[in-house]
Every structure is written in C-alpha cells, then in structure tokens.
Amino acid sequence: MAKINKVFMINTPLFQTKGTHHFMTTKFVGSFQMHGLEVTELIDFDHVDDADDQIFLLCDNFYDQLNAAGYDWVSEFDRLAERFPKTVWLFWTFHNVLYNHYWKPQRPFPFKKVAFTGEYYRSPQYGEGYFPEYYSTYIGQTEHIDLPFAAGVHPEELDEVLTERTDKYDCGFCGCQYKSEWTNKLAEKYNCFVHYWPPFLDEEERLQKAFLDSKICLGFNSDDNIKNGLPTERTFEGIAYGCVVLTDCKMAEEATDGVAVYVKDYEDLQRQVDFYLHNESARKKKQKEGYEYALNKGTYYTVAKNFISKNSKIRITN
C-alpha cells in the first residue's frame, strides 16, 4: 500500500457535497492538510490523473436526487472505477447505496481500492423510522472506519485561539432549531447569542460568537441523533473553544470523557446554567478538562491521524 499524499473531496455537479455536510466534510478533509497532505475540493474529474497515493472522498448526498431524476449513476460509477483503479475511494454513509444497488442485486462493487466511513452513531437504533437492519452490516465491514465529530482546529493552535475568548455572552447557540423552546426561554433571562440556520453565518463569525464569546455552549441535538447516540459537532467545538458545554444528549458525556454536562430537561438546564455562571472555579475546572480533551482527542487533526493509521483497512480487489 503506497503512502497517501493527496486527499480530494468530491464536489462535482453530479456528485455534490452540500449544505451542513459540506461544512463538516471540509473541516474533516482539511485536517489531513495538518498532517502534510495535499487537500483539494474536486469539482470535476477532467483535471486529475489516477494515482496510488491519493484518496477520493465521496459522500452520499447525490443519492436521493439522482435516483428521483432517474439518472443512471451506477453506470457512471463503473466508468469512474475503470478510470481510477489506483486511487483509494473513501465512501461516506453508503449503506443505502451498497444495499440497494450492489448487495441486494448481487452486483459487484466496481471500485478496486475502497474504504467506508460515516458519522459515528454510538447506539444506532433499528426499525421503522431508524436505521435498516443492513446498516449493521455496513458498519461491521472490516473496511469501515468510524468518523466521530470533532473541532476543526489544530491542537497546537488551541492556546492562541483561546486568547480570543471574551465571555461576552452567558450562553451561545448556532445551528438548526433543536430545543429552540429551551434556548428562547434562556434568552429571556440571560445574555445569550442565538442564531438559527438558515441563513448560515460566516465561519469566523460563527466560531467567535457561538463559542469564543460565550461562557456556555448549548450543545443541543435532533431527537433522532440523541436516540442514535450521535452528539452534535457543536459539542466538540464548544469544548475545544473553551466553553462549558451543556447537552441534551446523554451519550455526549461518554463521547467526551465526561467533559460535556448532560441536562435532562429545561429545569435541569437552568440549574446548570446558574451553577456555572455563578461558580467561576467550577467553570474554569470544566474549561481545563475540555482543553485536555481537545488537545488529545477532540479535533479533526486526531481523527485524520486515526484514518491515516488505519490504511490497512482499505480493501483491494483485483
């Protein structure tokens, strides 16, 4: 297996990486650059050659749209596999793609060098409204590598970044309207920064106001992600950027080695907000715990390092 030197995030007109997924994928792929790899967003396949030292990362964002349009992307996959046999293909959340179009019809997956990944659901639920049973087969593949959420900052830059903290706001939240009733009630009582998507904020403004300007990060999640054990990315960002993180996802405590603080309802949330706002020593203690966690585990730099060390998981077929 050749040493990997280049990582391409595929975002072509046909195979798009879009929305909030684009934000996360950009941070994840960018972390390989921290390890000295060349990182590029690939907007077409016409200006790149096949090589055994590169990875193409392809997300499943295209799947529903192309199926609805009746586009024969399966044949396009065949052409890409034939054109890039040396390249390592890393497929993100491909359980539906594999099951419906390859496993079920017993069609060979055409790519020669592959690995699979996806958000790290620590307690995936199965059945109606949740994951299909074949998802367990997908994540059980030897070629599957878990992808935990993290913060997009180099550990060596943490000290410098944290000098930008202002504690201007008591609480900060930026994201989809998860637990908006809780957030809105808090904003009536405390000095809060709250921004619901859409529209998206500029990344620098988002990081500054939601995290670096805020004493407490509200790490709220969708109900489905809570049930499936997927703490939101803002949980890890809040920790890395020096906030006390309060979360409605119990699994976030385990995922962050106890740094994030679980709250079971609004009353519990308000108690914890009051406690950490009025107990500076407790808040500083959490910040120190969070700093150590981010330094050793909580950034995409570490996640990328884990991927690089697991290149033996890549499946190679003749």
PDB file of N, CA and C in Angstrom, residues 6-10 42 44-45 48-51 54-59 80 83-84 87-92 111 113 115:
ATOM      1  N   LYS A   6      -2.281  12.775  -1.052  1.00  0.00           N
ATOM      2  CA  LYS A   6      -3.306  13.730  -1.504  1.00  0.00           C
ATOM      3  C   LYS A   6      -4.697  13.228  -1.130  1.00  0.00           C
ATOM      4  N   VAL A   7      -5.567  14.167  -0.752  1.00  0.00           N
ATOM      5  CA  VAL A   7      -6.966  13.855  -0.449  1.00  0.00           C
ATOM      6  C   VAL A   7      -7.849  14.810  -1.234  1.00  0.00           C
ATOM      7  N   PHE A   8      -8.795  14.258  -1.972  1.00  0.00           N
ATOM      8  CA  PHE A   8      -9.733  15.047  -2.761  1.00  0.00           C
ATOM      9  C   PHE A   8     -11.145  14.867  -2.200  1.00  0.00           C
ATOM     10  N   MET A   9     -11.818  15.975  -1.892  1.00  0.00           N
ATOM     11  CA  MET A   9     -13.233  15.930  -1.533  1.00  0.00           C
ATOM     12  C   MET A   9     -14.042  16.158  -2.809  1.00  0.00           C
ATOM     13  N   ILE A  10     -14.776  15.148  -3.224  1.00  0.00           N
ATOM     14  CA  ILE A  10     -15.530  15.247  -4.475  1.00  0.00           C
ATOM     15  C   ILE A  10     -16.738  16.153  -4.285  1.00  0.00           C
ATOM     16  N   LEU A  42     -12.564  18.673  -5.309  1.00  0.00           N
ATOM     17  CA  LEU A  42     -12.570  18.238  -6.706  1.00  0.00           C
ATOM     18  C   LEU A  42     -13.908  18.593  -7.352  1.00  0.00           C
ATOM     19  N   ASP A  44     -14.398  18.640 -10.798  1.00  0.00           N
ATOM     20  CA  ASP A  44     -14.588  17.803 -11.982  1.00  0.00           C
ATOM     21  C   ASP A  44     -13.465  16.775 -12.032  1.00  0.00           C
ATOM     22  N   PHE A  45     -13.670  15.736 -12.828  1.00  0.00           N
ATOM     23  CA  PHE A  45     -12.690  14.653 -12.929  1.00  0.00           C
ATOM     24  C   PHE A  45     -11.765  14.824 -14.129  1.00  0.00           C
ATOM     25  N   VAL A  48      -7.630  15.653 -13.181  1.00  0.00           N
ATOM     26  CA  VAL A  48      -6.918  14.862 -12.183  1.00  0.00           C
ATOM     27  C   VAL A  48      -6.612  13.492 -12.774  1.00  0.00           C
ATOM     28  N   ASP A  49      -5.418  13.004 -12.515  1.00  0.00           N
ATOM     29  CA  ASP A  49      -4.996  11.699 -13.013  1.00  0.00           C
ATOM     30  C   ASP A  49      -5.148  10.644 -11.933  1.00  0.00           C
ATOM     31  N   ASP A  50      -5.188   9.418 -12.335  1.00  0.00           N
ATOM     32  CA  ASP A  50      -5.217   8.302 -11.396  1.00  0.00           C
ATOM     33  C   ASP A  50      -3.844   8.162 -10.737  1.00  0.00           C
ATOM     34  N   ALA A  51      -3.825   7.857  -9.448  1.00  0.00           N
ATOM     35  CA  ALA A  51      -2.550   7.689  -8.732  1.00  0.00           C
ATOM     36  C   ALA A  51      -2.786   6.862  -7.482  1.00  0.00           C
ATOM     37  N   GLN A  54      -3.350   8.734  -3.566  1.00  0.00           N
ATOM     38  CA  GLN A  54      -4.414   9.700  -3.339  1.00  0.00           C
ATOM     39  C   GLN A  54      -5.716   9.022  -2.911  1.00  0.00           C
ATOM     40  N   ILE A  55      -6.538   9.821  -2.198  1.00  0.00           N
ATOM     41  CA  ILE A  55      -7.865   9.393  -1.752  1.00  0.00           C
ATOM     42  C   ILE A  55      -8.906  10.297  -2.391  1.00  0.00           C
ATOM     43  N   PHE A  56      -9.985   9.705  -2.907  1.00  0.00           N
ATOM     44  CA  PHE A  56     -11.180  10.436  -3.308  1.00  0.00           C
ATOM     45  C   PHE A  56     -12.248  10.178  -2.248  1.00  0.00           C
ATOM     46  N   LEU A  57     -12.747  11.232  -1.617  1.00  0.00           N
ATOM     47  CA  LEU A  57     -13.830  11.102  -0.637  1.00  0.00           C
ATOM     48  C   LEU A  57     -15.146  11.453  -1.308  1.00  0.00           C
ATOM     49  N   LEU A  58     -16.079  10.515  -1.311  1.00  0.00           N
ATOM     50  CA  LEU A  58     -17.382  10.721  -1.955  1.00  0.00           C
ATOM     51  C   LEU A  58     -18.501  10.489  -0.948  1.00  0.00           C
ATOM     52  N   CYS A  59     -19.328  11.512  -0.752  1.00  0.00           N
ATOM     53  CA  CYS A  59     -20.478  11.415   0.154  1.00  0.00           C
ATOM     54  C   CYS A  59     -21.712  10.945  -0.612  1.00  0.00           C
ATOM     55  N   LEU A  80     -16.081   5.508 -13.584  1.00  0.00           N
ATOM     56  CA  LEU A  80     -15.101   6.096 -12.666  1.00  0.00           C
ATOM     57  C   LEU A  80     -14.167   5.030 -12.093  1.00  0.00           C
ATOM     58  N   ARG A  83     -11.692   4.172 -14.670  1.00  0.00           N
ATOM     59  CA  ARG A  83     -10.771   5.267 -14.947  1.00  0.00           C
ATOM     60  C   ARG A  83      -9.771   5.487 -13.820  1.00  0.00           C
ATOM     61  N   PHE A  84     -10.158   5.179 -12.566  1.00  0.00           N
ATOM     62  CA  PHE A  84      -9.301   5.447 -11.407  1.00  0.00           C
ATOM     63  C   PHE A  84      -9.085   4.180 -10.569  1.00  0.00           C
ATOM     64  N   THR A  87      -6.543   4.780  -7.427  1.00  0.00           N
ATOM     65  CA  THR A  87      -6.978   5.712  -6.377  1.00  0.00           C
ATOM     66  C   THR A  87      -7.759   4.975  -5.285  1.00  0.00           C
ATOM     67  N   VAL A  88      -7.538   5.378  -4.033  1.00  0.00           N
ATOM     68  CA  VAL A  88      -8.336   4.868  -2.915  1.00  0.00           C
ATOM     69  C   VAL A  88      -9.630   5.677  -2.849  1.00  0.00           C
ATOM     70  N   TRP A  89     -10.769   4.988  -2.871  1.00  0.00           N
ATOM     71  CA  TRP A  89     -12.071   5.634  -2.777  1.00  0.00           C
ATOM     72  C   TRP A  89     -12.612   5.449  -1.364  1.00  0.00           C
ATOM     73  N   LEU A  90     -12.884   6.569  -0.694  1.00  0.00           N
ATOM     74  CA  LEU A  90     -13.459   6.553   0.651  1.00  0.00           C
ATOM     75  C   LEU A  90     -14.906   7.010   0.545  1.00  0.00           C
ATOM     76  N   PHE A  91     -15.838   6.110   0.857  1.00  0.00           N
ATOM     77  CA  PHE A  91     -17.261   6.383   0.682  1.00  0.00           C
ATOM     78  C   PHE A  91     -17.920   6.670   2.031  1.00  0.00           C
ATOM     79  N   TRP A  92     -18.677   7.760   2.078  1.00  0.00           N
ATOM     80  CA  TRP A  92     -19.268   8.257   3.323  1.00  0.00           C
ATOM     81  C   TRP A  92     -20.764   7.932   3.356  1.00  0.00           C
ATOM     82  N   PHE A 111     -15.280  -0.565  -7.623  1.00  0.00           N
ATOM     83  CA  PHE A 111     -14.035   0.118  -7.293  1.00  0.00           C
ATOM     84  C   PHE A 111     -13.009  -0.860  -6.728  1.00  0.00           C
ATOM     85  N   LYS A 113     -10.008  -0.163  -4.916  1.00  0.00           N
ATOM     86  CA  LYS A 113      -9.428   0.150  -3.597  1.00  0.00           C
ATOM     87  C   LYS A 113     -10.424   1.013  -2.832  1.00  0.00           C
ATOM     88  N   ALA A 115     -12.610   2.060   1.054  1.00  0.00           N
ATOM     89  CA  ALA A 115     -12.883   2.047   2.485  1.00  0.00           C
ATOM     90  C   ALA A 115     -14.183   2.797   2.685  1.00  0.00           C
TER      91      ALA A 115
END
